[in-house]
Amino acid sequence: MTSVEWSALKPGTRSHSVKQRQLRETETSPRSWSVAESTRFSAWTPVTNKVSNQKLFQERTTLILHWFDLWTDKQRKHFLQLLFRRCSKSQLKFISDYFMEVVPISRVDFTTVLPRFLSLYILSFLNPIDLCAASQVCWHWRVLAEQDCLWSPKCIRRGWFLPYSPSENEFGAWKKHYVSCAASLDFLTPREAADMYGSLNETVSECEERMERKKEHIIRQTIHEKMMEHKRVALKTRRAWLTNSLSGGISSSSIRKNSSMHPPSFTSTLVQLGEKCRMGISLKMKDHKTQNSTLEETWATSTMKTLSVSLPLNSDIKSSSRLPVHMLLVSSRIPAYEMVLCGALMNVVPLLYDYSGMTLEALLSLIERAVEGRRVQSIGIMTEGSTEEIHLMEGLTITERTVLKPCVREFWEQLSGWVVPASEAGTLDIFTPLAASVAGMELMNKMATLTGLNIRAPTGICTGSYQHILSEWSEHGAFPPLIYLREGPLLSWCRQAEWIEQVLGILRKQLQPQLKLLSQESRSRTLGLFLWDHINLPVFTLKSEDTKVLIEGLVALTKETTDNPLEFLGTYLMNKYSKGAEKTLDPNTFTESSSYRLLHSIPDSTEVPLREEDRREAICRELLRSEKDYIRLLQAVRTVYYIPLRAALDSNRAIISSANLLMLFSPLLDILQANKGFLQDLTEKLEEWSPFQCVGDVFVRFCTKLRAYTNFFNNYPNGIRTIDKCREMLPAFRAFLKRHNRILETRMLSLQELFLSPSLRVEEYVTLLQALMLHTPPQHPDHTHLSSAFNTLLNYRSFVYKLKKCSDLDFKMLEVQRTIKSCPNLQERGRHLITTQDVSLLACINEDIAPSLRIYECVNELGLFLFNDALVISEKRESYMPFTLAVNISYTFLASVALHSLSLSEIMDTKYVQNTFCLKSPTRQWMCATDRQQDKIRWLSVLRSAINAAKHN
């Protein structure tokens, strides 16, 4: 038996043996068998027989195509992918040629062939309508046609700026903004866009800029004059039972006689008037380019003609003579501003504005409402500042560099539009000592060029809190403060501004419980100020003449019945001193009174102006006098506080520990030692005074000892906290402070208040040095040393300002953290409080009706605390004390929203709701309303600025 037969008999080998048998039979089969029979149900393809090969290929192709028709689209794509992978390069080339023949290259989408940046460059030549049509071709074209790089230039060219920065995944933001602006017809002309967004630093010649300013000034002046004349005519001719609306009066009646339509409003008339003026002026400028000398007359004539046509006024009525109107802007940062407002004259319009959180737009709105269309003779600005800058509002300092910024420049230009021109004595008075330094004089010159008005400011040679207002002003022969304020309140405020600021600050926080105590402190502070300035208490050795004056005062007191005997005695001694101080009082006992000096510090317009040498000597004398007062305060700290505490420590009866004693008084004693040497050098210089005397070298030597001041300022917060801690924990120290605080030897000041004197003295050094440099010519031998000392002290003052700012921010954050109950930790690095606002939370009863007819109800009171990175929303609660007028206000934390995710929308005023706006977060929304429109304008302006800053950061 063969092996094949044997394998066939084995189990499991049947299929294999059958195949082998078939192969063997096929090999041994005769050729006469048909090809169909041999290839049926076989995977073998005949190669030698071409006819059979072709027939079998057609059968299998038909079968595959039949299967291809039955497959899904996904299966077909997969099959083609597998098929193309098996093809050779020549076969793939054949397929490519076939596609090129069927779909020629002229019909291929260029966006699929060209690179992306070339496709976007081609689409950038299309206008917005064609781009919108191209986006409807296919999805690929839509993605390309809505790219921000295509739509942002089209928006910017028309003055449409996106109010936020699109995120990375946001698509088509600029196109949506373009469509929304075009749908609302929010189109700005180049002039309107420049007024709203500012110019892009286009180079304009100085002549064209000056002519543009003159043109706009004449237009504003003429419009304001016609408005005033129209109002006077309307008030004189209106009927007694008619309202003050613009629908009645001569203007409307005359128009109704000629036309049956309703007359245009006064505002629209003024708008048309301005456009006509600008068109007339531009035409005149084209016709008279060479006639520059008569250009202003042409402008005025064309403007008056246009006004006479636009506003039908009675030209025969003459304006009645009246006092010129002045405006005084008072910052809320000024201490005891209530006294300043009460001292305003009858023809002065006082305007108090909030220093914290105010913006230039909101301030202009307040001024516009206060002016009421009138032209004022002058505007005075009473705010904080120094010899080279004006602290107009929080976060905005007007300096020589910032005065030409677009927003600041627009503010001064609009402000000068409400003032009569300089030819009619229109002035702008700044109550900061700008005239005491070179940088301040440069700032005044730039403001004068910008506004076209006369700028006046004090020279600032009087030291003390706000006493520079009583010094000489830049314009000799005039004293501008008396134009706005009465003399009595002005002098009282200047004398008491420093300590009234502290007293009023405490009064505003603790009114009822501490009113009696603060009243006593105020009276004692006034008495201490009088005795400190008039009587040298540390050497209180009265002579016979002095004793006689005091006895006379006590006798006069017994004859009078007065409720305040101390005030009567002080007035009596003051009168005696003013009548015959040189004859009656001993010069070794009584010193020169700063209050008396202030009473006579108002310059007389009849006096001859001082020479430069005399001014320089007066400044040095003021420096010596103020230095003596400053050292007197430091010696009071040493005598009253340090020596008794040191003696108690040496006698083993310590009141405070040695470490606390050294930490509190060691830096201050070092300052006293340094200033004693400075005073001695300064006294020697002034004893041998001459026009060529130098004091700059004394300042240079003093600047080398500023390390003592640095140690004091770095240790100042810890020192104040140490005093408070020892007073709470040590009864002996508490009793010691109670005996020695606010006594006559310390000028009725406490220990913490005496610690403020070094920082105030550094500010006075800078002011006096600036005044010295102003009146010291460059060729003077003292100019070099003065410049070096001034730069050193100026940098040191900046260092003190930074320390004070950081301390104030930390204190504000701590107060807010204590105010808001259940509030998370707010004291994070880089976070600071901007402003706060109390609002009412509203809820709409029915939102299905039209917005103008919706009625809202107040559901709660909220307190909004705005930080530089978040908005904290809290619930406000008020509780009244029984039988008192005191109100307890508390805030409870509700929510906090990051500014970059907060959206703000303003709601139009209706007869049902006013001063409303909506705050939206990703999950909630609050509809809020303020009590006054001024609060809403200020809050929205500040909030928008904070949101934009947070998004850009």
PDB file of N, CA, C and O in Angstrom, residues 431-488:
ATOM      1  N   PHE A 431      -5.509 125.903  43.188  1.00  0.00           N
ATOM      2  CA  PHE A 431      -5.153 126.142  44.583  1.00  0.00           C
ATOM      3  C   PHE A 431      -4.054 125.190  45.049  1.00  0.00           C
ATOM      4  O   PHE A 431      -4.071 124.705  46.172  1.00  0.00           O
ATOM      5  N   THR A 432      -3.099 124.891  44.214  1.00  0.00           N
ATOM      6  CA  THR A 432      -1.920 124.107  44.596  1.00  0.00           C
ATOM      7  C   THR A 432      -0.683 124.935  44.234  1.00  0.00           C
ATOM      8  O   THR A 432      -0.705 125.677  43.247  1.00  0.00           O
ATOM      9  N   PRO A 433       0.407 124.817  45.004  1.00  0.00           N
ATOM     10  CA  PRO A 433       1.567 125.712  44.798  1.00  0.00           C
ATOM     11  C   PRO A 433       2.383 125.377  43.567  1.00  0.00           C
ATOM     12  O   PRO A 433       3.569 125.047  43.644  1.00  0.00           O
ATOM     13  N   LEU A 434       1.775 125.499  42.383  1.00  0.00           N
ATOM     14  CA  LEU A 434       2.497 125.214  41.151  1.00  0.00           C
ATOM     15  C   LEU A 434       3.542 126.282  40.837  1.00  0.00           C
ATOM     16  O   LEU A 434       4.551 125.999  40.179  1.00  0.00           O
ATOM     17  N   ALA A 435       3.305 127.511  41.296  1.00  0.00           N
ATOM     18  CA  ALA A 435       4.225 128.606  40.979  1.00  0.00           C
ATOM     19  C   ALA A 435       5.479 128.577  41.832  1.00  0.00           C
ATOM     20  O   ALA A 435       6.286 129.508  41.758  1.00  0.00           O
ATOM     21  N   ALA A 436       5.671 127.525  42.635  1.00  0.00           N
ATOM     22  CA  ALA A 436       6.842 127.447  43.503  1.00  0.00           C
ATOM     23  C   ALA A 436       7.952 126.603  42.918  1.00  0.00           C
ATOM     24  O   ALA A 436       8.966 126.395  43.567  1.00  0.00           O
ATOM     25  N   SER A 437       7.790 126.066  41.710  1.00  0.00           N
ATOM     26  CA  SER A 437       8.817 125.215  41.118  1.00  0.00           C
ATOM     27  C   SER A 437       8.852 125.440  39.613  1.00  0.00           C
ATOM     28  O   SER A 437       7.900 125.964  39.013  1.00  0.00           O
ATOM     29  N   VAL A 438       9.953 125.023  39.020  1.00  0.00           N
ATOM     30  CA  VAL A 438      10.112 125.156  37.566  1.00  0.00           C
ATOM     31  C   VAL A 438       9.154 124.224  36.836  1.00  0.00           C
ATOM     32  O   VAL A 438       8.528 124.588  35.840  1.00  0.00           O
ATOM     33  N   ALA A 439       9.013 122.977  37.346  1.00  0.00           N
ATOM     34  CA  ALA A 439       8.096 122.035  36.705  1.00  0.00           C
ATOM     35  C   ALA A 439       6.654 122.527  36.802  1.00  0.00           C
ATOM     36  O   ALA A 439       5.863 122.366  35.856  1.00  0.00           O
ATOM     37  N   GLY A 440       6.299 123.144  37.935  1.00  0.00           N
ATOM     38  CA  GLY A 440       4.951 123.691  38.061  1.00  0.00           C
ATOM     39  C   GLY A 440       4.700 124.837  37.107  1.00  0.00           C
ATOM     40  O   GLY A 440       3.603 124.961  36.534  1.00  0.00           O
ATOM     41  N   MET A 441       5.695 125.693  36.899  1.00  0.00           N
ATOM     42  CA  MET A 441       5.539 126.788  35.943  1.00  0.00           C
ATOM     43  C   MET A 441       5.390 126.269  34.521  1.00  0.00           C
ATOM     44  O   MET A 441       4.601 126.794  33.721  1.00  0.00           O
ATOM     45  N   GLU A 442       6.143 125.203  34.172  1.00  0.00           N
ATOM     46  CA  GLU A 442       5.985 124.600  32.846  1.00  0.00           C
ATOM     47  C   GLU A 442       4.589 124.023  32.673  1.00  0.00           C
ATOM     48  O   GLU A 442       3.975 124.138  31.601  1.00  0.00           O
ATOM     49  N   LEU A 443       4.058 123.389  33.732  1.00  0.00           N
ATOM     50  CA  LEU A 443       2.700 122.860  33.663  1.00  0.00           C
ATOM     51  C   LEU A 443       1.682 123.972  33.477  1.00  0.00           C
ATOM     52  O   LEU A 443       0.735 123.846  32.684  1.00  0.00           O
ATOM     53  N   MET A 444       1.861 125.085  34.170  1.00  0.00           N
ATOM     54  CA  MET A 444       0.949 126.216  34.008  1.00  0.00           C
ATOM     55  C   MET A 444       1.019 126.788  32.597  1.00  0.00           C
ATOM     56  O   MET A 444      -0.020 127.151  32.018  1.00  0.00           O
ATOM     57  N   ASN A 445       2.204 126.866  32.011  1.00  0.00           N
ATOM     58  CA  ASN A 445       2.335 127.381  30.646  1.00  0.00           C
ATOM     59  C   ASN A 445       1.640 126.470  29.638  1.00  0.00           C
ATOM     60  O   ASN A 445       0.970 126.946  28.706  1.00  0.00           O
ATOM     61  N   LYS A 446       1.781 125.151  29.817  1.00  0.00           N
ATOM     62  CA  LYS A 446       1.110 124.226  28.904  1.00  0.00           C
ATOM     63  C   LYS A 446      -0.402 124.309  29.040  1.00  0.00           C
ATOM     64  O   LYS A 446      -1.135 124.250  28.040  1.00  0.00           O
ATOM     65  N   MET A 447      -0.887 124.442  30.273  1.00  0.00           N
ATOM     66  CA  MET A 447      -2.326 124.565  30.465  1.00  0.00           C
ATOM     67  C   MET A 447      -2.851 125.873  29.898  1.00  0.00           C
ATOM     68  O   MET A 447      -3.957 125.924  29.351  1.00  0.00           O
ATOM     69  N   ALA A 448      -2.063 126.948  30.005  1.00  0.00           N
ATOM     70  CA  ALA A 448      -2.483 128.226  29.419  1.00  0.00           C
ATOM     71  C   ALA A 448      -2.556 128.137  27.897  1.00  0.00           C
ATOM     72  O   ALA A 448      -3.479 128.668  27.272  1.00  0.00           O
ATOM     73  N   THR A 449      -1.578 127.450  27.285  1.00  0.00           N
ATOM     74  CA  THR A 449      -1.611 127.263  25.830  1.00  0.00           C
ATOM     75  C   THR A 449      -2.766 126.370  25.420  1.00  0.00           C
ATOM     76  O   THR A 449      -3.394 126.589  24.374  1.00  0.00           O
ATOM     77  N   LEU A 450      -3.076 125.370  26.224  1.00  0.00           N
ATOM     78  CA  LEU A 450      -4.130 124.414  25.891  1.00  0.00           C
ATOM     79  C   LEU A 450      -5.507 125.017  26.019  1.00  0.00           C
ATOM     80  O   LEU A 450      -6.386 124.777  25.179  1.00  0.00           O
ATOM     81  N   THR A 451      -5.746 125.816  27.061  1.00  0.00           N
ATOM     82  CA  THR A 451      -7.070 126.359  27.321  1.00  0.00           C
ATOM     83  C   THR A 451      -7.274 127.764  26.776  1.00  0.00           C
ATOM     84  O   THR A 451      -8.413 128.198  26.614  1.00  0.00           O
ATOM     85  N   GLY A 452      -6.177 128.493  26.533  1.00  0.00           N
ATOM     86  CA  GLY A 452      -6.324 129.876  26.097  1.00  0.00           C
ATOM     87  C   GLY A 452      -6.723 130.816  27.212  1.00  0.00           C
ATOM     88  O   GLY A 452      -7.225 131.910  26.943  1.00  0.00           O
ATOM     89  N   LEU A 453      -6.539 130.421  28.482  1.00  0.00           N
ATOM     90  CA  LEU A 453      -6.927 131.228  29.634  1.00  0.00           C
ATOM     91  C   LEU A 453      -5.685 131.611  30.437  1.00  0.00           C
ATOM     92  O   LEU A 453      -4.603 131.044  30.260  1.00  0.00           O
ATOM     93  N   ASN A 454      -5.882 132.550  31.352  1.00  0.00           N
ATOM     94  CA  ASN A 454      -4.825 132.930  32.289  1.00  0.00           C
ATOM     95  C   ASN A 454      -4.830 131.936  33.458  1.00  0.00           C
ATOM     96  O   ASN A 454      -5.856 131.737  34.102  1.00  0.00           O
ATOM     97  N   ILE A 455      -3.681 131.334  33.750  1.00  0.00           N
ATOM     98  CA  ILE A 455      -3.561 130.352  34.822  1.00  0.00           C
ATOM     99  C   ILE A 455      -2.870 131.013  36.000  1.00  0.00           C
ATOM    100  O   ILE A 455      -1.798 131.614  35.839  1.00  0.00           O
ATOM    101  N   ARG A 456      -3.469 130.895  37.188  1.00  0.00           N
ATOM    102  CA  ARG A 456      -2.893 131.464  38.394  1.00  0.00           C
ATOM    103  C   ARG A 456      -2.769 130.379  39.463  1.00  0.00           C
ATOM    104  O   ARG A 456      -3.646 129.520  39.579  1.00  0.00           O
ATOM    105  N   ALA A 457      -1.685 130.459  40.249  1.00  0.00           N
ATOM    106  CA  ALA A 457      -1.436 129.481  41.308  1.00  0.00           C
ATOM    107  C   ALA A 457      -0.593 130.148  42.382  1.00  0.00           C
ATOM    108  O   ALA A 457       0.159 131.094  42.101  1.00  0.00           O
ATOM    109  N   PRO A 458      -0.666 129.677  43.639  1.00  0.00           N
ATOM    110  CA  PRO A 458       0.136 130.268  44.715  1.00  0.00           C
ATOM    111  C   PRO A 458       1.602 129.878  44.608  1.00  0.00           C
ATOM    112  O   PRO A 458       1.952 128.836  44.048  1.00  0.00           O
ATOM    113  N   THR A 459       2.465 130.735  45.175  1.00  0.00           N
ATOM    114  CA  THR A 459       3.899 130.463  45.171  1.00  0.00           C
ATOM    115  C   THR A 459       4.303 129.466  46.241  1.00  0.00           C
ATOM    116  O   THR A 459       5.337 128.818  46.120  1.00  0.00           O
ATOM    117  N   GLY A 460       3.523 129.341  47.325  1.00  0.00           N
ATOM    118  CA  GLY A 460       3.735 128.279  48.293  1.00  0.00           C
ATOM    119  C   GLY A 460       4.912 128.453  49.214  1.00  0.00           C
ATOM    120  O   GLY A 460       5.540 127.472  49.607  1.00  0.00           O
ATOM    121  N   ILE A 461       5.250 129.686  49.623  1.00  0.00           N
ATOM    122  CA  ILE A 461       6.383 129.858  50.533  1.00  0.00           C
ATOM    123  C   ILE A 461       5.957 129.761  51.988  1.00  0.00           C
ATOM    124  O   ILE A 461       6.804 129.737  52.876  1.00  0.00           O
ATOM    125  N   CYS A 462       4.652 129.700  52.282  1.00  0.00           N
ATOM    126  CA  CYS A 462       4.169 129.502  53.644  1.00  0.00           C
ATOM    127  C   CYS A 462       4.040 128.008  53.904  1.00  0.00           C
ATOM    128  O   CYS A 462       3.362 127.307  53.159  1.00  0.00           O
ATOM    129  N   THR A 463       4.702 127.524  54.941  1.00  0.00           N
ATOM    130  CA  THR A 463       4.676 126.098  55.249  1.00  0.00           C
ATOM    131  C   THR A 463       3.484 125.787  56.147  1.00  0.00           C
ATOM    132  O   THR A 463       2.964 126.645  56.857  1.00  0.00           O
ATOM    133  N   GLY A 464       3.088 124.548  56.129  1.00  0.00           N
ATOM    134  CA  GLY A 464       1.955 124.105  56.917  1.00  0.00           C
ATOM    135  C   GLY A 464       0.899 123.490  56.033  1.00  0.00           C
ATOM    136  O   GLY A 464       1.011 123.448  54.805  1.00  0.00           O
ATOM    137  N   SER A 465      -0.140 123.003  56.666  1.00  0.00           N
ATOM    138  CA  SER A 465      -1.204 122.318  55.930  1.00  0.00           C
ATOM    139  C   SER A 465      -2.081 123.326  55.219  1.00  0.00           C
ATOM    140  O   SER A 465      -2.810 124.106  55.864  1.00  0.00           O
ATOM    141  N   TYR A 466      -2.018 123.353  53.886  1.00  0.00           N
ATOM    142  CA  TYR A 466      -2.839 124.201  53.015  1.00  0.00           C
ATOM    143  C   TYR A 466      -2.634 125.694  53.284  1.00  0.00           C
ATOM    144  O   TYR A 466      -3.464 126.507  52.887  1.00  0.00           O
ATOM    145  N   GLN A 467      -1.535 126.085  53.921  1.00  0.00           N
ATOM    146  CA  GLN A 467      -1.278 127.494  54.154  1.00  0.00           C
ATOM    147  C   GLN A 467      -0.636 128.171  52.956  1.00  0.00           C
ATOM    148  O   GLN A 467      -0.487 129.391  52.941  1.00  0.00           O
ATOM    149  N   HIS A 468      -0.236 127.385  51.955  1.00  0.00           N
ATOM    150  CA  HIS A 468       0.310 127.994  50.745  1.00  0.00           C
ATOM    151  C   HIS A 468      -0.737 128.813  49.999  1.00  0.00           C
ATOM    152  O   HIS A 468      -0.386 129.660  49.167  1.00  0.00           O
ATOM    153  N   ILE A 469      -2.025 128.582  50.289  1.00  0.00           N
ATOM    154  CA  ILE A 469      -3.073 129.354  49.617  1.00  0.00           C
ATOM    155  C   ILE A 469      -2.990 130.823  50.016  1.00  0.00           C
ATOM    156  O   ILE A 469      -3.324 131.712  49.228  1.00  0.00           O
ATOM    157  N   LEU A 470      -2.513 131.093  51.245  1.00  0.00           N
ATOM    158  CA  LEU A 470      -2.413 132.467  51.734  1.00  0.00           C
ATOM    159  C   LEU A 470      -1.126 133.163  51.308  1.00  0.00           C
ATOM    160  O   LEU A 470      -0.896 134.303  51.689  1.00  0.00           O
ATOM    161  N   SER A 471      -0.254 132.481  50.591  1.00  0.00           N
ATOM    162  CA  SER A 471       0.974 133.122  50.134  1.00  0.00           C
ATOM    163  C   SER A 471       0.704 133.927  48.867  1.00  0.00           C
ATOM    164  O   SER A 471      -0.435 134.018  48.387  1.00  0.00           O
ATOM    165  N   GLU A 472       1.731 134.512  48.315  1.00  0.00           N
ATOM    166  CA  GLU A 472       1.586 135.283  47.080  1.00  0.00           C
ATOM    167  C   GLU A 472       1.241 134.355  45.920  1.00  0.00           C
ATOM    168  O   GLU A 472       1.665 133.203  45.876  1.00  0.00           O
ATOM    169  N   TRP A 473       0.493 134.897  44.959  1.00  0.00           N
ATOM    170  CA  TRP A 473       0.113 134.140  43.780  1.00  0.00           C
ATOM    171  C   TRP A 473       0.958 134.575  42.596  1.00  0.00           C
ATOM    172  O   TRP A 473       1.662 135.593  42.644  1.00  0.00           O
ATOM    173  N   SER A 474       0.882 133.786  41.541  1.00  0.00           N
ATOM    174  CA  SER A 474       1.745 134.020  40.382  1.00  0.00           C
ATOM    175  C   SER A 474       1.463 135.346  39.703  1.00  0.00           C
ATOM    176  O   SER A 474       2.345 135.944  39.101  1.00  0.00           O
ATOM    177  N   GLU A 475       0.241 135.825  39.785  1.00  0.00           N
ATOM    178  CA  GLU A 475      -0.101 137.115  39.180  1.00  0.00           C
ATOM    179  C   GLU A 475      -0.058 138.186  40.263  1.00  0.00           C
ATOM    180  O   GLU A 475      -0.877 138.173  41.187  1.00  0.00           O
ATOM    181  N   HIS A 476       0.923 139.074  40.190  1.00  0.00           N
ATOM    182  CA  HIS A 476       1.115 140.092  41.219  1.00  0.00           C
ATOM    183  C   HIS A 476      -0.046 141.084  41.191  1.00  0.00           C
ATOM    184  O   HIS A 476      -0.607 141.406  40.147  1.00  0.00           O
ATOM    185  N   GLY A 477      -0.401 141.571  42.385  1.00  0.00           N
ATOM    186  CA  GLY A 477      -1.462 142.563  42.491  1.00  0.00           C
ATOM    187  C   GLY A 477      -2.845 141.972  42.615  1.00  0.00           C
ATOM    188  O   GLY A 477      -3.828 142.704  42.636  1.00  0.00           O
ATOM    189  N   ALA A 478      -2.983 140.651  42.700  1.00  0.00           N
ATOM    190  CA  ALA A 478      -4.292 140.018  42.823  1.00  0.00           C
ATOM    191  C   ALA A 478      -4.183 138.877  43.818  1.00  0.00           C
ATOM    192  O   ALA A 478      -3.139 138.248  43.959  1.00  0.00           O
ATOM    193  N   PHE A 479      -5.281 138.640  44.512  1.00  0.00           N
ATOM    194  CA  PHE A 479      -5.357 137.530  45.461  1.00  0.00           C
ATOM    195  C   PHE A 479      -6.628 136.741  45.145  1.00  0.00           C
ATOM    196  O   PHE A 479      -7.704 137.022  45.660  1.00  0.00           O
ATOM    197  N   PRO A 480      -6.543 135.724  44.255  1.00  0.00           N
ATOM    198  CA  PRO A 480      -7.733 135.024  43.760  1.00  0.00           C
ATOM    199  C   PRO A 480      -8.602 134.354  44.820  1.00  0.00           C
ATOM    200  O   PRO A 480      -9.811 134.245  44.607  1.00  0.00           O
ATOM    201  N   PRO A 481      -8.078 133.852  45.971  1.00  0.00           N
ATOM    202  CA  PRO A 481      -8.993 133.220  46.932  1.00  0.00           C
ATOM    203  C   PRO A 481     -10.128 134.105  47.402  1.00  0.00           C
ATOM    204  O   PRO A 481     -11.224 133.618  47.694  1.00  0.00           O
ATOM    205  N   LEU A 482      -9.891 135.424  47.478  1.00  0.00           N
ATOM    206  CA  LEU A 482     -10.962 136.326  47.909  1.00  0.00           C
ATOM    207  C   LEU A 482     -12.025 136.517  46.839  1.00  0.00           C
ATOM    208  O   LEU A 482     -13.062 137.124  47.116  1.00  0.00           O
ATOM    209  N   ILE A 483     -11.782 136.041  45.611  1.00  0.00           N
ATOM    210  CA  ILE A 483     -12.816 136.097  44.567  1.00  0.00           C
ATOM    211  C   ILE A 483     -13.888 135.054  44.842  1.00  0.00           C
ATOM    212  O   ILE A 483     -15.064 135.257  44.520  1.00  0.00           O
ATOM    213  N   TYR A 484     -13.503 133.937  45.460  1.00  0.00           N
ATOM    214  CA  TYR A 484     -14.428 132.837  45.675  1.00  0.00           C
ATOM    215  C   TYR A 484     -14.939 132.747  47.109  1.00  0.00           C
ATOM    216  O   TYR A 484     -16.089 132.349  47.328  1.00  0.00           O
ATOM    217  N   LEU A 485     -14.101 133.085  48.091  1.00  0.00           N
ATOM    218  CA  LEU A 485     -14.430 132.851  49.493  1.00  0.00           C
ATOM    219  C   LEU A 485     -14.322 134.140  50.289  1.00  0.00           C
ATOM    220  O   LEU A 485     -13.547 135.040  49.941  1.00  0.00           O
ATOM    221  N   ARG A 486     -15.081 134.189  51.375  1.00  0.00           N
ATOM    222  CA  ARG A 486     -14.974 135.307  52.303  1.00  0.00           C
ATOM    223  C   ARG A 486     -13.690 135.179  53.121  1.00  0.00           C
ATOM    224  O   ARG A 486     -13.195 134.080  53.346  1.00  0.00           O
ATOM    225  N   GLU A 487     -13.197 136.332  53.600  1.00  0.00           N
ATOM    226  CA  GLU A 487     -11.894 136.335  54.251  1.00  0.00           C
ATOM    227  C   GLU A 487     -11.925 135.576  55.579  1.00  0.00           C
ATOM    228  O   GLU A 487     -11.007 134.816  55.890  1.00  0.00           O
ATOM    229  N   GLY A 488     -12.977 135.757  56.364  1.00  0.00           N
ATOM    230  CA  GLY A 488     -13.050 135.117  57.669  1.00  0.00           C
ATOM    231  C   GLY A 488     -13.036 133.597  57.602  1.00  0.00           C
ATOM    232  O   GLY A 488     -12.178 132.943  58.224  1.00  0.00           O
TER     233      GLY A 488
END
